[in-house]
Structures are given as structure tokens and as C-alpha cells.
Amino acid sequence: MKTSRSRPEDAGQFIKDPLGHFLAMPWAAALLLDPATTAIVVPDRKPLPSGARSLVNCILNSATTVRACVSYWQSPQLLAQRSAESQLSGATEPASAGGRHGNHVSSRQALLQESGPKIKEDTKTQPCLLFNALLDIGEQMSGFEGTLHGGATALFIDEAMGSVAGGKSPFAAVTVQINTNFRKTINLPQVLLVRARVVKKEGRKIYVRASIENKDGNIMAESDGLFIETDDGRTKL
């Protein structure tokens, strides 16, 4: 499948070429160039005249906070098809960067297949694309010394969930509830992968799952969330 790319000449991020930055990392490049990837986006971090999104665009956009961000979308149908073909052939998806890509594949499949204790996959609202974002996090995002603040972890999850929920709605989607399980300490500085997917939609209610992984594919945090559609704009990571 052909992958579309949105790569502005100047996205206003601290690292001037965020996509090139992540493509230089073998494990991140393997994720971005996965055949199931349908779109790659370099988010624009330039300040808005209204002052909206100043937390993400300004405060969390520096050498010591969020140095670079690239998001990409994947088709769950293509991912499931490749997984089924691999099982039939007895093969596994190719690993790269010391086997890390294989770990990310397992984590990705878990997010696609699991819908939380009270949420079941609603095939009537499919297809729901899998949203992913690579973040290069600096050392001043800490709570305890050298570790990512739990509030920042929740913020990254909320942003990813808002992006995928907004993409599922003709309007915007705002956060109602997020339940997060902090599974492992996230050391800093570090490059992280945030994933999110809509698992169910009931009227204006949008149910979302998300996770944060490290470069080895280990899940550091995971969440279930509920968003509500509004009619005053869209959300983006």
C-alpha cells in the first residue's frame, strides 16, 4: 500500500527534521516503513495565534522536553492479514535492530486484539486505524530523578487517544475518562512509541485503548479511555 507523507519544510519542532531523525534509528525506521503504514505525519509545532495547544507546541517543544515527534497511521486489516499469512506459512515477521521489531509486532497485535475488561471490539464501526507516535523525550520531563513524570505519561496517552478519537469523528472529541496502568519506570532521556486505537463507538461515546512502549517493544504503560464528540474543531498529536 502506498504511504502518504506530510512533511512540512519547517514544522517548528526543536529537531528541524523529525522524520529524518527517527528514520536514522533502525528500530524506528522499521516501524515507519512497515507495509501496513498508510500515512506518516510530522506534526506542526509552530505557536498558534489563538494560544491554543501552547502546552504541546511551546512548553513541551525543546531540547530538554519533547525534542521530536512523528506520527503514523496503520491499517489493522493489513496487519491482521499479514499475521494470518505468517501463521499459515509458519513464518514470523522479519525482525530488525536486534529483534526489536518482532517485539513491537507482538505489542501491536496485543493492542489490536485486546479491548479491555468491559469493552468488546465492535466490528460494525470498523475500520479503525491504529495511531502511532514516536517521541524523543528529554531529561527535564522527570518526576523522580531520571524518570518520566507520571503526569507526562498520562499526557502523551491523552494526546494519542485524542488524535485517534478525533479521527473517528466528523467533529472533535474531548476526554471524559482515562484509566492508566503504569507498568514500568520510564528512564530519561528516551525515545518512546505511543499507540492508540478506537475499539468501540456508541453514539457520541468513543472508547479508546492506548499504550506506551520503549525501543525494545516493552509496554511501559497502557490505558482505556472514553471520549465524547463535540462540534468545535479537531484534536491532533
XYZ file of C-alpha atoms in Angstrom:
237
model
C 0.000 0.000 0.000
C 1.248 3.485 -0.885
C 2.143 5.596 2.154
C 1.314 9.304 2.180
C 3.703 11.669 3.945
C 3.050 15.093 5.432
C 6.488 16.642 5.938
C 6.414 20.457 6.194
C 9.625 22.311 5.429
C 9.575 23.777 8.940
C 7.303 22.079 11.478
C 8.534 24.271 14.321
C 9.911 21.315 16.282
C 13.192 21.549 18.207
C 14.782 18.987 15.870
C 14.364 20.537 12.428
C 13.952 17.253 10.511
C 11.952 14.986 12.849
C 11.256 12.324 10.209
C 14.917 12.076 9.228
C 15.791 11.938 12.933
C 13.661 8.830 13.507
C 14.496 7.189 10.163
C 18.149 7.229 11.289
C 17.182 4.839 14.124
C 16.887 1.290 12.673
C 14.127 0.175 15.047
C 12.061 3.342 14.448
C 12.637 3.198 10.690
C 11.341 -0.393 10.635
C 8.110 0.804 12.248
C 7.665 3.837 9.998
C 8.372 1.844 6.823
C 6.127 -1.091 7.751
C 3.997 -2.060 4.694
C 0.844 -1.575 6.802
C 1.651 2.127 7.320
C -0.828 4.263 5.371
C 0.273 7.776 6.358
C 3.220 9.491 8.073
C 2.707 12.939 9.604
C 5.226 15.430 11.013
C 3.077 17.492 13.437
C 3.313 21.260 13.142
C 4.523 22.723 16.449
C 4.560 26.401 15.493
C 2.671 28.574 18.029
C -0.952 29.326 17.148
C -2.170 32.966 17.225
C -5.044 31.926 19.497
C -2.665 30.448 22.060
C -4.347 27.044 21.732
C -2.175 23.943 22.211
C 0.590 26.065 23.792
C 1.452 23.269 26.251
C 2.388 20.870 23.447
C 3.501 23.374 20.803
C 5.591 25.636 23.062
C 6.322 24.341 26.565
C 6.855 20.697 25.541
C 8.928 21.553 22.466
C 12.573 21.997 23.440
C 15.954 20.313 23.840
C 15.036 19.022 27.300
C 11.314 18.189 26.898
C 9.945 16.775 23.608
C 12.703 17.116 21.031
C 10.928 15.490 18.083
C 7.598 13.882 17.208
C 6.403 11.949 14.156
C 3.057 10.175 13.956
C 1.900 7.463 11.562
C -1.281 5.511 10.871
C -1.604 1.796 10.143
C -4.384 -0.413 8.788
C -5.447 -3.128 11.287
C -6.837 -5.106 8.361
C -3.429 -5.256 6.660
C -1.749 -6.076 9.972
C -4.223 -8.899 10.651
C -3.847 -10.223 7.103
C -0.057 -10.332 7.382
C -0.295 -12.031 10.778
C -2.663 -14.688 9.397
C -0.433 -15.296 6.385
C 2.589 -15.674 8.664
C 0.765 -18.220 10.833
C -0.322 -20.249 7.794
C 3.202 -20.303 6.397
C 4.785 -20.944 9.787
C 6.924 -17.848 9.313
C 7.348 -14.836 11.561
C 7.524 -11.195 10.584
C 11.092 -10.120 9.894
C 12.958 -8.829 12.912
C 15.430 -5.990 12.733
C 17.567 -3.908 15.058
C 18.449 -6.823 17.282
C 14.994 -8.418 17.162
C 13.247 -5.323 18.490
C 10.818 -5.083 15.578
C 9.452 -8.508 16.459
C 8.702 -7.279 19.986
C 6.882 -4.237 18.624
C 4.830 -6.535 16.382
C 3.735 -8.542 19.430
C 2.821 -5.382 21.345
C 0.926 -4.033 18.368
C -1.060 -7.250 17.975
C -1.964 -7.144 21.667
C -3.357 -3.632 21.280
C -5.340 -4.699 18.227
C -6.761 -7.819 19.846
C -7.394 -6.738 23.438
C -10.190 -4.323 24.216
C -10.090 -4.059 27.984
C -12.213 -5.826 30.614
C -15.536 -4.151 29.741
C -15.071 -3.182 26.091
C -15.602 -5.602 23.235
C -14.439 -4.973 19.685
C -17.321 -3.562 17.645
C -16.765 -4.682 14.057
C -19.669 -2.525 12.855
C -17.623 0.624 13.442
C -14.541 -0.683 11.647
C -12.191 0.038 10.061
C -10.450 1.898 12.887
C -6.886 2.840 12.040
C -4.084 2.227 14.529
C -2.470 5.550 15.501
C 1.235 5.615 16.434
C 3.562 8.418 17.530
C 7.326 8.397 18.056
C 8.514 10.849 20.732
C 12.092 11.801 21.607
C 11.850 12.800 25.288
C 14.456 14.900 27.112
C 15.676 14.766 30.704
C 13.546 17.627 32.081
C 10.291 15.668 31.835
C 11.132 13.943 35.103
C 9.212 13.314 38.302
C 11.717 11.353 40.328
C 15.301 11.889 39.204
C 15.932 10.468 35.745
C 12.416 9.069 35.229
C 9.405 10.324 33.278
C 6.744 12.056 35.384
C 3.538 10.032 35.615
C 1.536 13.089 34.611
C 3.599 13.390 31.432
C 2.963 9.717 30.694
C -0.774 10.348 31.031
C -0.485 13.466 28.855
C 1.143 11.541 25.996
C -1.559 8.872 26.227
C -4.309 11.508 26.286
C -2.873 13.224 23.198
C -2.676 9.924 21.286
C -6.182 8.920 22.324
C -7.492 12.348 21.325
C -5.859 12.031 17.909
C -7.407 8.649 17.153
C -10.797 9.541 18.666
C -10.884 12.794 16.693
C -10.033 10.862 13.544
C -13.045 8.607 14.115
C -15.448 11.526 14.451
C -16.565 14.196 11.954
C -16.196 16.600 14.883
C -13.709 16.935 17.737
C -13.528 14.503 20.651
C -12.800 15.528 24.239
C -11.577 13.439 27.153
C -14.112 12.159 29.670
C -12.152 9.427 31.445
C -8.766 7.703 31.207
C -7.715 4.702 33.307
C -3.948 4.163 33.145
C -1.825 1.269 34.342
C 1.789 2.402 34.902
C 3.607 -0.878 34.325
C 7.286 0.110 34.289
C 9.526 3.061 35.122
C 10.410 5.126 32.049
C 14.005 6.335 32.224
C 15.096 9.618 30.625
C 16.172 10.682 28.085
C 14.467 8.140 25.828
C 12.599 7.636 22.555
C 9.100 6.238 23.104
C 6.332 4.841 20.924
C 2.730 5.737 21.789
C -0.104 3.760 20.178
C -3.871 4.248 20.280
C -6.943 2.739 18.656
C -10.711 3.195 18.834
C -12.283 -0.093 19.922
C -15.945 0.921 20.115
C -18.269 3.798 19.248
C -21.746 4.264 20.740
C -23.491 7.447 19.632
C -21.223 10.287 20.771
C -19.186 7.986 23.038
C -15.829 6.811 21.671
C -13.922 4.100 23.565
C -10.154 4.028 23.061
C -7.179 1.889 24.098
C -3.578 3.111 24.182
C -0.105 2.007 25.208
C 3.424 3.387 25.537
C 6.399 1.228 24.502
C 10.162 1.597 24.630
C 12.545 0.806 21.768
C 12.578 -2.886 22.711
C 8.801 -3.221 22.424
C 8.205 -3.440 26.176
C 4.873 -1.931 27.261
C 5.614 0.764 29.849
C 2.025 1.982 30.364
C -1.412 1.156 28.977
C -4.826 2.799 29.189
C -8.531 2.564 28.460
C -10.294 5.842 27.731
C -13.677 7.367 26.974
C -14.102 10.404 24.715
C -17.184 12.390 23.703
C -17.757 14.018 20.305
C -18.087 17.808 20.156
C -18.545 20.170 17.227
C -15.818 22.792 17.775
C -12.720 21.605 15.948
C -10.386 18.608 15.886
C -7.573 17.185 18.016
C -4.134 16.221 16.752
C -0.897 14.861 18.154
